[in-house]
PDB file of C-alpha atoms in Angstrom:
ATOM      1  CA  MET A   1      81.942 112.571  75.984  1.00 42.00           C
ATOM      2  CA  LEU A   2      78.597 111.748  77.632  1.00 38.00           C
ATOM      3  CA  LYS A   3      78.193 108.751  75.330  1.00 42.00           C
ATOM      4  CA  ILE A   4      81.515 107.406  76.589  1.00 45.00           C
ATOM      5  CA  LYS A   5      80.470 107.815  80.178  1.00 40.00           C
ATOM      6  CA  TYR A   6      77.089 106.108  79.961  1.00 38.00           C
ATOM      7  CA  GLY A   7      78.393 103.358  77.712  1.00 42.00           C
ATOM      8  CA  PHE A   8      80.954 102.443  80.350  1.00 42.00           C
ATOM      9  CA  ILE A   9      78.713 102.265  83.419  1.00 40.00           C
ATOM     10  CA  LYS A  10      77.777  98.604  82.906  1.00 43.00           C
ATOM     11  CA  LEU A  11      81.232  97.749  81.627  1.00 46.00           C
ATOM     12  CA  PHE A  12      82.726  99.203  84.813  1.00 45.00           C
ATOM     13  CA  LEU A  13      81.149  96.447  86.889  1.00 44.00           C
ATOM     14  CA  LEU A  14      82.394  93.735  84.541  1.00 47.00           C
ATOM     15  CA  VAL A  15      85.978  94.940  84.696  1.00 50.00           C
ATOM     16  CA  LEU A  16      86.061  95.248  88.470  1.00 49.00           C
ATOM     17  CA  VAL A  17      84.532  91.802  88.900  1.00 49.00           C
ATOM     18  CA  ILE A  18      87.296  90.317  86.764  1.00 48.00           C
ATOM     19  CA  CYS A  19      90.065  92.175  88.541  1.00 51.00           C
ATOM     20  CA  ILE A  20      88.856  91.440  92.026  1.00 50.00           C
ATOM     21  CA  ALA A  21      88.512  87.694  91.402  1.00 52.00           C
ATOM     22  CA  ASN A  22      92.178  86.759  91.406  1.00 47.00           C
ATOM     23  CA  THR A  23      92.555  82.990  91.258  1.00 41.00           C
ATOM     24  CA  PRO A  24      96.046  81.428  91.291  1.00 41.00           C
ATOM     25  CA  ASN A  25      97.391  80.633  87.855  1.00 40.00           C
ATOM     26  CA  VAL A  26     100.147  78.296  86.510  1.00 34.00           C
ATOM     27  CA  PHE A  27      99.369  76.091  83.543  1.00 33.00           C
ATOM     28  CA  ALA A  28      98.745  72.426  84.269  1.00 37.00           C
ATOM     29  CA  ALA A  29      98.805  69.866  81.495  1.00 36.00           C
ATOM     30  CA  ASP A  30      96.642  67.301  83.284  1.00 43.00           C
ATOM     31  CA  ASP A  31      94.136  67.542  86.144  1.00 46.00           C
ATOM     32  CA  ASP A  32      93.954  63.797  86.776  1.00 48.00           C
ATOM     33  CA  VAL A  33      94.527  62.482  90.275  1.00 55.00           C
ATOM     34  CA  SER A  34      98.240  61.977  90.904  1.00 56.00           C
ATOM     35  CA  VAL A  35      99.794  58.552  91.544  1.00 53.00           C
ATOM     36  CA  ASP A  36     100.536  59.490  95.161  1.00 55.00           C
ATOM     37  CA  GLU A  37      96.905  60.446  95.713  1.00 56.00           C
ATOM     38  CA  ARG A  38      95.735  57.117  94.266  1.00 54.00           C
ATOM     39  CA  ILE A  39      98.098  55.223  96.559  1.00 47.00           C
ATOM     40  CA  ALA A  40      96.971  57.240  99.569  1.00 53.00           C
ATOM     41  CA  ALA A  41      93.342  56.452  98.740  1.00 53.00           C
ATOM     42  CA  VAL A  42      93.958  52.730  99.270  1.00 52.00           C
ATOM     43  CA  GLY A  43      95.731  53.194 102.577  1.00 50.00           C
ATOM     44  CA  PHE A  44      99.425  53.150 101.649  1.00 46.00           C
ATOM     45  CA  GLY A  45     100.033  56.899 101.758  1.00 45.00           C
ATOM     46  CA  LYS A  46     102.114  56.738 104.932  1.00 47.00           C
ATOM     47  CA  MET A  47     104.737  54.672 103.128  1.00 44.00           C
ATOM     48  CA  PHE A  48     105.543  57.647 100.891  1.00 52.00           C
ATOM     49  CA  THR A  49     106.929  61.016 101.932  1.00 65.00           C
ATOM     50  CA  SER A  50     105.432  63.832  99.887  1.00 79.00           C
ATOM     51  CA  ASP A  51     107.407  66.852  98.724  1.00 93.00           C
ATOM     52  CA  PRO A  52     105.609  70.033  99.957  1.00 95.00           C
ATOM     53  CA  GLN A  53     107.192  72.219  97.269  1.00 96.00           C
ATOM     54  CA  LYS A  54     106.029  69.847  94.543  1.00 96.00           C
ATOM     55  CA  ASP A  55     102.563  69.444  96.071  1.00 97.00           C
ATOM     56  CA  ILE A  56     102.034  73.193  96.326  1.00 97.00           C
ATOM     57  CA  THR A  57     103.287  73.814  92.791  1.00 97.00           C
ATOM     58  CA  ASN A  58     100.890  71.126  91.590  1.00 96.00           C
ATOM     59  CA  LEU A  59      98.032  72.791  93.503  1.00 96.00           C
ATOM     60  CA  PHE A  60      98.518  76.088  91.698  1.00 96.00           C
ATOM     61  CA  GLY A  61      98.875  74.256  88.403  1.00 95.00           C
ATOM     62  CA  LYS A  62      95.537  72.534  88.855  1.00 95.00           C
ATOM     63  CA  LEU A  63      93.895  75.818  89.821  1.00 94.00           C
ATOM     64  CA  ASP A  64      95.117  77.296  86.542  1.00 93.00           C
ATOM     65  CA  SER A  65      93.577  74.492  84.578  1.00 94.00           C
ATOM     66  CA  TYR A  66      90.259  74.687  86.436  1.00 95.00           C
ATOM     67  CA  ASN A  67      90.161  78.455  86.040  1.00 92.00           C
ATOM     68  CA  GLU A  68      90.496  78.187  82.265  1.00 92.00           C
ATOM     69  CA  LYS A  69      87.841  75.464  82.195  1.00 93.00           C
ATOM     70  CA  LYS A  70      85.577  77.540  84.469  1.00 94.00           C
ATOM     71  CA  ASP A  71      85.250  74.588  86.850  1.00 95.00           C
ATOM     72  CA  PHE A  72      83.969  76.509  89.859  1.00 95.00           C
ATOM     73  CA  LYS A  73      83.400  73.476  92.111  1.00 95.00           C
ATOM     74  CA  LYS A  74      86.978  72.239  91.763  1.00 96.00           C
ATOM     75  CA  ILE A  75      88.343  75.741  92.323  1.00 96.00           C
ATOM     76  CA  ARG A  76      86.360  76.004  95.558  1.00 97.00           C
ATOM     77  CA  ASP A  77      87.835  72.739  96.850  1.00 97.00           C
ATOM     78  CA  PHE A  78      91.313  74.295  97.105  1.00 97.00           C
ATOM     79  CA  TYR A  79      90.182  76.974  99.567  1.00 98.00           C
ATOM     80  CA  SER A  80      89.680  76.589 103.305  1.00 98.00           C
ATOM     81  CA  ASP A  81      86.279  77.321 104.803  1.00 97.00           C
ATOM     82  CA  ASP A  82      88.091  79.891 106.970  1.00 97.00           C
ATOM     83  CA  PHE A  83      89.590  81.726 103.981  1.00 98.00           C
ATOM     84  CA  ILE A  84      89.875  85.512 104.087  1.00 98.00           C
ATOM     85  CA  ASN A  85      91.851  87.980 101.965  1.00 98.00           C
ATOM     86  CA  ASN A  86      93.244  91.446 102.632  1.00 97.00           C
ATOM     87  CA  ASP A  87      90.061  93.048 101.275  1.00 97.00           C
ATOM     88  CA  GLY A  88      88.108  91.370 104.085  1.00 97.00           C
ATOM     89  CA  PHE A  89      86.378  88.906 101.740  1.00 97.00           C
ATOM     90  CA  ASP A  90      85.484  85.659 103.501  1.00 97.00           C
ATOM     91  CA  ILE A  91      85.079  82.412 101.550  1.00 98.00           C
ATOM     92  CA  ASP A  92      81.453  83.088 100.595  1.00 97.00           C
ATOM     93  CA  VAL A  93      82.001  86.618  99.278  1.00 97.00           C
ATOM     94  CA  TYR A  94      85.263  85.678  97.574  1.00 97.00           C
ATOM     95  CA  MET A  95      83.722  82.728  95.761  1.00 97.00           C
ATOM     96  CA  LYS A  96      80.795  84.872  94.609  1.00 95.00           C
ATOM     97  CA  SER A  97      83.285  87.261  93.036  1.00 94.00           C
ATOM     98  CA  VAL A  98      85.157  84.355  91.418  1.00 93.00           C
ATOM     99  CA  LYS A  99      81.956  82.919  89.938  1.00 93.00           C
ATOM    100  CA  SER A 100      80.930  86.335  88.607  1.00 91.00           C
ATOM    101  CA  ALA A 101      84.296  86.620  86.866  1.00 89.00           C
ATOM    102  CA  LEU A 102      84.066  83.119  85.370  1.00 90.00           C
ATOM    103  CA  ASP A 103      80.635  83.978  83.988  1.00 91.00           C
ATOM    104  CA  THR A 104      81.885  87.233  82.477  1.00 89.00           C
ATOM    105  CA  TYR A 105      84.918  86.439  80.332  1.00 89.00           C
ATOM    106  CA  VAL A 106      85.638  84.002  77.472  1.00 91.00           C
ATOM    107  CA  ASN A 107      88.761  82.576  75.824  1.00 91.00           C
ATOM    108  CA  SER A 108      90.845  83.077  78.929  1.00 90.00           C
ATOM    109  CA  GLN A 109      94.570  82.368  79.054  1.00 91.00           C
ATOM    110  CA  VAL A 110      96.218  82.447  82.463  1.00 90.00           C
ATOM    111  CA  LYS A 111      99.709  82.001  83.825  1.00 92.00           C
ATOM    112  CA  THR A 112     101.175  82.147  87.300  1.00 91.00           C
ATOM    113  CA  THR A 113     104.863  82.356  88.035  1.00 94.00           C
ATOM    114  CA  ILE A 114     105.747  81.047  91.489  1.00 98.00           C
ATOM    115  CA  ASN A 115     108.416  83.364  92.865  1.00 98.00           C
ATOM    116  CA  SER A 116     108.971  81.600  96.181  1.00 98.00           C
ATOM    117  CA  ILE A 117     107.589  78.884  98.444  1.00 98.00           C
ATOM    118  CA  SER A 118     108.362  78.904 102.163  1.00 98.00           C
ATOM    119  CA  VAL A 119     107.233  75.826 104.112  1.00 97.00           C
ATOM    120  CA  ASN A 120     107.086  75.533 107.904  1.00 96.00           C
ATOM    121  CA  ASP A 121     105.709  72.126 108.894  1.00 95.00           C
ATOM    122  CA  ASN A 122     102.002  72.229 107.929  1.00 96.00           C
ATOM    123  CA  TYR A 123     102.047  75.907 106.928  1.00 98.00           C
ATOM    124  CA  ALA A 124     103.344  77.589 103.798  1.00 98.00           C
ATOM    125  CA  VAL A 125     103.649  81.057 102.243  1.00 98.00           C
ATOM    126  CA  VAL A 126     103.690  81.300  98.458  1.00 98.00           C
ATOM    127  CA  ASN A 127     104.496  84.457  96.504  1.00 98.00           C
ATOM    128  CA  VAL A 128     103.230  84.448  92.920  1.00 98.00           C
ATOM    129  CA  THR A 129     102.988  86.756  89.945  1.00 98.00           C
ATOM    130  CA  GLU A 130      99.697  86.207  88.143  1.00 96.00           C
ATOM    131  CA  SER A 131      98.935  87.306  84.604  1.00 94.00           C
ATOM    132  CA  GLY A 132      96.126  86.615  82.214  1.00 94.00           C
ATOM    133  CA  GLU A 133      94.206  87.638  79.133  1.00 95.00           C
ATOM    134  CA  ALA A 134      90.559  87.161  78.253  1.00 95.00           C
ATOM    135  CA  GLU A 135      87.787  88.577  76.097  1.00 95.00           C
ATOM    136  CA  ILE A 136      84.511  90.251  77.009  1.00 92.00           C
ATOM    137  CA  THR A 137      81.679  89.893  74.526  1.00 86.00           C
ATOM    138  CA  LYS A 138      79.837  92.884  75.964  1.00 84.00           C
ATOM    139  CA  ALA A 139      79.674  95.406  73.121  1.00 81.00           C
ATOM    140  CA  VAL A 140      80.393  99.119  73.357  1.00 82.00           C
ATOM    141  CA  ASN A 141      78.241 101.466  71.301  1.00 77.00           C
ATOM    142  CA  GLY A 142      79.990 102.588  68.136  1.00 76.00           C
ATOM    143  CA  ILE A 143      82.898 100.130  68.405  1.00 88.00           C
ATOM    144  CA  GLU A 144      82.960  96.702  66.803  1.00 86.00           C
ATOM    145  CA  GLY A 145      84.566  93.617  68.317  1.00 90.00           C
ATOM    146  CA  ASN A 146      85.021  92.096  71.747  1.00 93.00           C
ATOM    147  CA  GLY A 147      86.859  93.787  74.573  1.00 95.00           C
ATOM    148  CA  LEU A 148      90.371  92.624  75.444  1.00 97.00           C
ATOM    149  CA  VAL A 149      91.125  92.126  79.146  1.00 96.00           C
ATOM    150  CA  ILE A 150      94.723  92.152  80.376  1.00 97.00           C
ATOM    151  CA  ALA A 151      95.360  91.624  84.091  1.00 96.00           C
ATOM    152  CA  SER A 152      98.291  91.000  86.417  1.00 97.00           C
ATOM    153  CA  ALA A 153      98.845  90.788  90.165  1.00 97.00           C
ATOM    154  CA  ASN A 154     101.480  90.096  92.793  1.00 98.00           C
ATOM    155  CA  VAL A 155     100.006  87.988  95.585  1.00 98.00           C
ATOM    156  CA  PHE A 156     101.112  86.249  98.773  1.00 98.00           C
ATOM    157  CA  TYR A 157      99.073  83.106  99.482  1.00 98.00           C
ATOM    158  CA  TYR A 158      99.021  81.441 102.882  1.00 98.00           C
ATOM    159  CA  LEU A 159      98.372  77.698 102.964  1.00 98.00           C
ATOM    160  CA  HIS A 160      97.645  75.121 105.653  1.00 98.00           C
ATOM    161  CA  LYS A 161      97.932  71.369 105.197  1.00 97.00           C
ATOM    162  CA  GLN A 162      94.688  69.786 106.339  1.00 94.00           C
ATOM    163  CA  GLY A 163      95.029  66.031 106.321  1.00 92.00           C
ATOM    164  CA  ARG A 164      96.762  65.154 103.040  1.00 91.00           C
ATOM    165  CA  LYS A 165      95.672  68.309 101.207  1.00 95.00           C
ATOM    166  CA  TRP A 166      97.013  71.844 101.185  1.00 97.00           C
ATOM    167  CA  LYS A 167      94.300  74.502 101.465  1.00 98.00           C
ATOM    168  CA  ILE A 168      94.527  78.240 100.765  1.00 98.00           C
ATOM    169  CA  VAL A 169      93.559  80.003 103.992  1.00 98.00           C
ATOM    170  CA  SER A 170      94.431  83.600 103.108  1.00 98.00           C
ATOM    171  CA  ALA A 171      95.587  85.887 100.287  1.00 98.00           C
ATOM    172  CA  ASN A 172      97.362  89.230 100.455  1.00 98.00           C
ATOM    173  CA  VAL A 173      97.263  91.084  97.120  1.00 98.00           C
ATOM    174  CA  MET A 174     100.246  93.428  97.068  1.00 98.00           C
ATOM    175  CA  ASP A 175      99.737  94.909  93.608  1.00 97.00           C
ATOM    176  CA  GLU A 176      97.067  94.495  90.949  1.00 97.00           C
ATOM    177  CA  THR A 177      96.310  96.071  87.612  1.00 97.00           C
ATOM    178  CA  CYS A 178      93.658  95.381  84.993  1.00 96.00           C
ATOM    179  CA  SER A 179      92.859  96.917  81.616  1.00 97.00           C
ATOM    180  CA  ILE A 180      89.915  96.391  79.302  1.00 95.00           C
ATOM    181  CA  LEU A 181      90.430  97.692  75.803  1.00 97.00           C
ATOM    182  CA  TYR A 182      88.158  98.227  72.812  1.00 96.00           C
ATOM    183  CA  GLY A 183      88.897  99.268  69.246  1.00 95.00           C
ATOM    184  CA  SER A 184      91.995 101.403  68.691  1.00 95.00           C
ATOM    185  CA  ALA A 185      92.713 101.368  72.444  1.00 96.00           C
ATOM    186  CA  LYS A 186      94.030  97.801  72.019  1.00 96.00           C
ATOM    187  CA  ASN A 187      97.110  99.281  70.337  1.00 94.00           C
ATOM    188  CA  VAL A 188      97.936 101.637  73.211  1.00 95.00           C
ATOM    189  CA  TYR A 189      99.755 100.886  76.472  1.00 95.00           C
ATOM    190  CA  PHE A 190      98.111 102.835  79.283  1.00 96.00           C
ATOM    191  CA  SER A 191      99.983 103.105  82.573  1.00 96.00           C
ATOM    192  CA  LEU A 192      98.164 104.026  85.770  1.00 97.00           C
ATOM    193  CA  ASN A 193     100.651 104.995  88.451  1.00 97.00           C
ATOM    194  CA  VAL A 194      99.595 104.895  92.109  1.00 98.00           C
ATOM    195  CA  PRO A 195     101.250 104.084  95.443  1.00 98.00           C
ATOM    196  CA  GLN A 196     100.881 100.435  96.409  1.00 97.00           C
ATOM    197  CA  GLN A 197     100.054 101.289 100.015  1.00 97.00           C
ATOM    198  CA  VAL A 198      98.903 104.435 101.810  1.00 98.00           C
ATOM    199  CA  LYS A 199      97.786 105.436 105.275  1.00 97.00           C
ATOM    200  CA  SER A 200      94.034 105.864 105.750  1.00 97.00           C
ATOM    201  CA  GLY A 201      92.988 109.484 105.361  1.00 97.00           C
ATOM    202  CA  SER A 202      96.235 110.513 103.685  1.00 98.00           C
ATOM    203  CA  GLU A 203      96.547 112.154 100.280  1.00 98.00           C
ATOM    204  CA  TYR A 204      98.098 110.441  97.293  1.00 98.00           C
ATOM    205  CA  THR A 205      98.540 111.164  93.593  1.00 98.00           C
ATOM    206  CA  ALA A 206      97.265 108.966  90.778  1.00 98.00           C
ATOM    207  CA  SER A 207      98.491 109.592  87.236  1.00 97.00           C
ATOM    208  CA  LEU A 208      97.580 108.166  83.841  1.00 97.00           C
ATOM    209  CA  SER A 209     100.253 108.153  81.141  1.00 96.00           C
ATOM    210  CA  PHE A 210     100.595 106.859  77.601  1.00 95.00           C
ATOM    211  CA  ALA A 211     102.633 107.560  74.490  1.00 92.00           C
ATOM    212  CA  PRO A 212     101.358 110.654  72.643  1.00 87.00           C
ATOM    213  CA  MET A 213      99.167 109.852  69.623  1.00 88.00           C
ATOM    214  CA  LYS A 214      98.833 111.880  66.435  1.00 86.00           C
ATOM    215  CA  ASP A 215      95.585 112.994  64.805  1.00 87.00           C
ATOM    216  CA  VAL A 216      93.378 111.848  67.683  1.00 91.00           C
ATOM    217  CA  MET A 217      91.759 113.418  70.704  1.00 92.00           C
ATOM    218  CA  VAL A 218      92.003 111.590  74.019  1.00 94.00           C
ATOM    219  CA  SER A 219      89.619 112.336  76.884  1.00 94.00           C
ATOM    220  CA  ALA A 220      89.911 110.594  80.241  1.00 96.00           C
ATOM    221  CA  SER A 221      88.776 110.600  83.842  1.00 95.00           C
ATOM    222  CA  ILE A 222      90.369 109.235  87.010  1.00 96.00           C
ATOM    223  CA  THR A 223      88.185 108.145  89.918  1.00 95.00           C
ATOM    224  CA  LYS A 224      88.462 105.746  92.854  1.00 95.00           C
ATOM    225  CA  GLU A 225      86.132 103.229  94.446  1.00 95.00           C
ATOM    226  CA  PRO A 226      86.360 101.005  97.538  1.00 96.00           C
ATOM    227  CA  ILE A 227      87.062  97.322  96.883  1.00 96.00           C
ATOM    228  CA  ILE A 228      83.793  95.788  98.034  1.00 94.00           C
ATOM    229  CA  PHE A 229      81.361  93.221  96.642  1.00 91.00           C
ATOM    230  CA  PRO A 230      78.919  93.835  95.032  1.00 84.00           C
ATOM    231  CA  LEU A 231      80.914  96.617  93.463  1.00 76.00           C
ATOM    232  CA  PRO A 232      79.608 100.174  93.119  1.00 74.00           C
ATOM    233  CA  ILE A 233      79.021 101.972  89.840  1.00 67.00           C
ATOM    234  CA  ALA A 234      81.370 104.882  89.262  1.00 61.00           C
ATOM    235  CA  SER A 235      79.647 108.231  89.588  1.00 59.00           C
ATOM    236  CA  GLY A 236      80.570 111.849  89.114  1.00 61.00           C
ATOM    237  CA  GLU A 237      83.242 111.197  86.492  1.00 71.00           C
ATOM    238  CA  ILE A 238      84.853 114.334  85.119  1.00 78.00           C
ATOM    239  CA  PHE A 239      86.366 113.854  81.658  1.00 87.00           C
ATOM    240  CA  LYS A 240      89.254 116.030  80.615  1.00 90.00           C
ATOM    241  CA  THR A 241      91.033 116.334  77.303  1.00 90.00           C
ATOM    242  CA  VAL A 242      94.515 114.920  77.808  1.00 92.00           C
ATOM    243  CA  SER A 243      97.284 117.240  76.646  1.00 83.00           C
ATOM    244  CA  GLY A 244      99.918 116.290  74.069  1.00 78.00           C
ATOM    245  CA  ASP A 245     102.293 114.870  76.683  1.00 80.00           C
ATOM    246  CA  GLY A 246      99.876 112.006  77.399  1.00 87.00           C
ATOM    247  CA  MET A 247      99.605 112.674  81.143  1.00 93.00           C
ATOM    248  CA  LEU A 248      96.648 113.183  83.478  1.00 95.00           C
ATOM    249  CA  GLU A 249      96.834 113.444  87.271  1.00 96.00           C
ATOM    250  CA  ARG A 250      94.471 113.592  90.237  1.00 96.00           C
ATOM    251  CA  ILE A 251      94.937 113.834  93.980  1.00 97.00           C
ATOM    252  CA  PHE A 252      92.822 111.625  96.238  1.00 97.00           C
ATOM    253  CA  SER A 253      92.315 111.204  99.954  1.00 98.00           C
ATOM    254  CA  ALA A 254      92.373 107.578 101.050  1.00 98.00           C
ATOM    255  CA  ASN A 255      89.191 106.404 102.744  1.00 97.00           C
ATOM    256  CA  THR A 256      88.993 105.936 106.518  1.00 96.00           C
ATOM    257  CA  ASN A 257      86.484 103.054 106.385  1.00 95.00           C
ATOM    258  CA  ASN A 258      89.023 100.200 106.370  1.00 94.00           C
ATOM    259  CA  TYR A 259      88.615  99.469 102.640  1.00 97.00           C
ATOM    260  CA  ASN A 260      91.309  99.034 100.043  1.00 98.00           C
ATOM    261  CA  GLU A 261      90.715 101.035  96.865  1.00 97.00           C
ATOM    262  CA  TYR A 262      90.699 100.746  93.094  1.00 97.00           C
ATOM    263  CA  VAL A 263      91.826 103.781  91.130  1.00 97.00           C
ATOM    264  CA  ILE A 264      90.019 103.690  87.783  1.00 96.00           C
ATOM    265  CA  SER A 265      90.736 105.610  84.611  1.00 96.00           C
ATOM    266  CA  THR A 266      88.107 105.726  81.858  1.00 95.00           C
ATOM    267  CA  ILE A 267      89.532 106.678  78.478  1.00 95.00           C
ATOM    268  CA  GLY A 268      88.004 107.609  75.125  1.00 94.00           C
ATOM    269  CA  ILE A 269      89.907 107.953  71.840  1.00 94.00           C
ATOM    270  CA  SER A 270      88.263 109.991  69.069  1.00 93.00           C
ATOM    271  CA  LYS A 271      89.266 110.654  65.485  1.00 87.00           C
ATOM    272  CA  PRO A 272      88.022 113.543  63.317  1.00 80.00           C
ATOM    273  CA  LYS A 273      85.589 112.548  60.549  1.00 74.00           C
ATOM    274  CA  MET A 274      85.191 115.126  57.800  1.00 60.00           C
ATOM    275  CA  LEU A 275      81.573 116.003  57.032  1.00 63.00           C
ATOM    276  CA  THR A 276      82.335 118.813  54.576  1.00 63.00           C
ATOM    277  CA  PRO A 277      85.601 120.438  53.477  1.00 63.00           C
ATOM    278  CA  THR A 278      85.193 122.875  56.363  1.00 63.00           C
ATOM    279  CA  ASP A 279      83.305 120.856  58.970  1.00 66.00           C
ATOM    280  CA  PHE A 280      84.094 117.670  60.880  1.00 63.00           C
ATOM    281  CA  ASN A 281      82.781 115.500  63.676  1.00 77.00           C
ATOM    282  CA  LEU A 282      84.630 113.463  66.297  1.00 82.00           C
ATOM    283  CA  GLU A 283      84.073 109.722  65.985  1.00 88.00           C
ATOM    284  CA  LEU A 284      84.840 107.360  68.855  1.00 91.00           C
ATOM    285  CA  SER A 285      87.467 104.825  67.718  1.00 93.00           C
ATOM    286  CA  GLY A 286      88.558 103.277  70.994  1.00 95.00           C
ATOM    287  CA  THR A 287      87.706 103.072  74.667  1.00 95.00           C
ATOM    288  CA  ALA A 288      89.544 101.705  77.693  1.00 96.00           C
ATOM    289  CA  PHE A 289      89.321 101.091  81.393  1.00 94.00           C
ATOM    290  CA  VAL A 290      92.514 100.908  83.414  1.00 97.00           C
ATOM    291  CA  LEU A 291      92.452  99.943  87.101  1.00 96.00           C
ATOM    292  CA  ARG A 292      95.129  99.812  89.773  1.00 98.00           C
ATOM    293  CA  ARG A 293      94.945  98.685  93.388  1.00 98.00           C
ATOM    294  CA  VAL A 294      95.851 100.887  96.358  1.00 98.00           C
ATOM    295  CA  ASN A 295      96.071  99.089  99.716  1.00 98.00           C
ATOM    296  CA  VAL A 296      94.954 101.295 102.597  1.00 98.00           C
ATOM    297  CA  PHE A 297      96.139 100.608 106.139  1.00 96.00           C
ATOM    298  CA  THR A 298      95.193 102.070 109.508  1.00 93.00           C
ATOM    299  CA  PRO A 299      98.195 102.100 111.854  1.00 89.00           C
ATOM    300  CA  LYS A 300      97.674 100.976 115.432  1.00 84.00           C
ATOM    301  CA  SER A 301      98.948 103.518 117.928  1.00 81.00           C
ATOM    302  CA  GLN A 302     101.621 102.177 120.259  1.00 82.00           C
ATOM    303  CA  LYS A 303     101.577 103.929 123.619  1.00 79.00           C
ATOM    304  CA  PRO A 304     104.606 103.468 125.871  1.00 77.00           C
ATOM    305  CA  VAL A 305     103.810 101.563 129.066  1.00 72.00           C
ATOM    306  CA  SER A 306     104.742 103.452 132.244  1.00 69.00           C
ATOM    307  CA  LYS A 307     106.710 101.694 134.977  1.00 64.00           C
ATOM    308  CA  LYS A 308     103.706 101.919 137.291  1.00 63.00           C
ATOM    309  CA  ASN A 309     101.401 100.221 134.793  1.00 59.00           C
ATOM    310  CA  SER A 310     104.085  97.684 134.003  1.00 54.00           C
ATOM    311  CA  LYS A 311     104.359  96.667 137.706  1.00 54.00           C
ATOM    312  CA  SER A 312     100.564  96.449 137.987  1.00 55.00           C
ATOM    313  CA  SER A 313     100.422  94.137 134.975  1.00 52.00           C
ATOM    314  CA  ALA A 314     103.219  91.981 136.422  1.00 51.00           C
ATOM    315  CA  ASN A 315     101.368  91.722 139.784  1.00 56.00           C
ATOM    316  CA  GLU A 316      98.179  90.675 138.009  1.00 54.00           C
ATOM    317  CA  VAL A 317     100.060  87.931 136.192  1.00 47.00           C
ATOM    318  CA  SER A 318     101.598  86.744 139.495  1.00 52.00           C
ATOM    319  CA  LYS A 319      98.168  86.576 141.162  1.00 54.00           C
ATOM    320  CA  GLU A 320      96.831  84.546 138.257  1.00 52.00           C
ATOM    321  CA  LYS A 321      99.616  82.036 138.752  1.00 51.00           C
TER     322      LYS A 321
END
């Protein structure tokens, strides 16, 4: 299994880059400037009342189109300079991760389903389910063909209307999963089960499951890495032969460094190849990476305020007045 491990080190970075760069996705048929925008450009915009729900839906539609076209500059224009997500990525780091992803995959197909839009004056919260497929041309030793990437995420986006345009100011990724599949692994559904959110320093269980397969040997490892950019290379992987029930589990301790985490499973599928009537060798027929997000939070301790301290605070406020 050493060949599997070393062959996946570079691929590990590619997969994480793709999964971490979640751009909003709903197909848009046309990215031309809308009629309302043309009217506004010549000074008559105030005569027309825009529909926030429609404008926001259109925003995500255009982002889909630009993402498929790999138009990085237009994607950037939809984000506020003050953007930050729940991984702590500011606009510069986030856009670097987006560009890395755009440079990595080909033949992408993306779709975003808008679950809800809540508008409060010039602010809005949008919950979406993102899904997408793409190919990676990076080859894996011993396996022909491109890698297939399948990704999905549930995200809350926070928007602010700045002038006439809505801008994305923040993103909170609630759940995220990504798989990259080569060879015979494309025909297998791998499920990586983890808690969506855990307390820092606490223990949690991660399990890999899939339908049992006949006449093959499956070896896999489960590791975790902090969600940071640039992303680290997985180290110290321990591969185990998965038993006939198609289940592998590991227990982890969540980090205490204020990072969210990716749980990563590296999988190798081997088939026996007969060398002689009594001797055979195992030949790698498929490989896979499966990733799943775990959000890690650090609770703030709430200490009850004594009556004495409460009176002191009230007196200080009175003096200030």
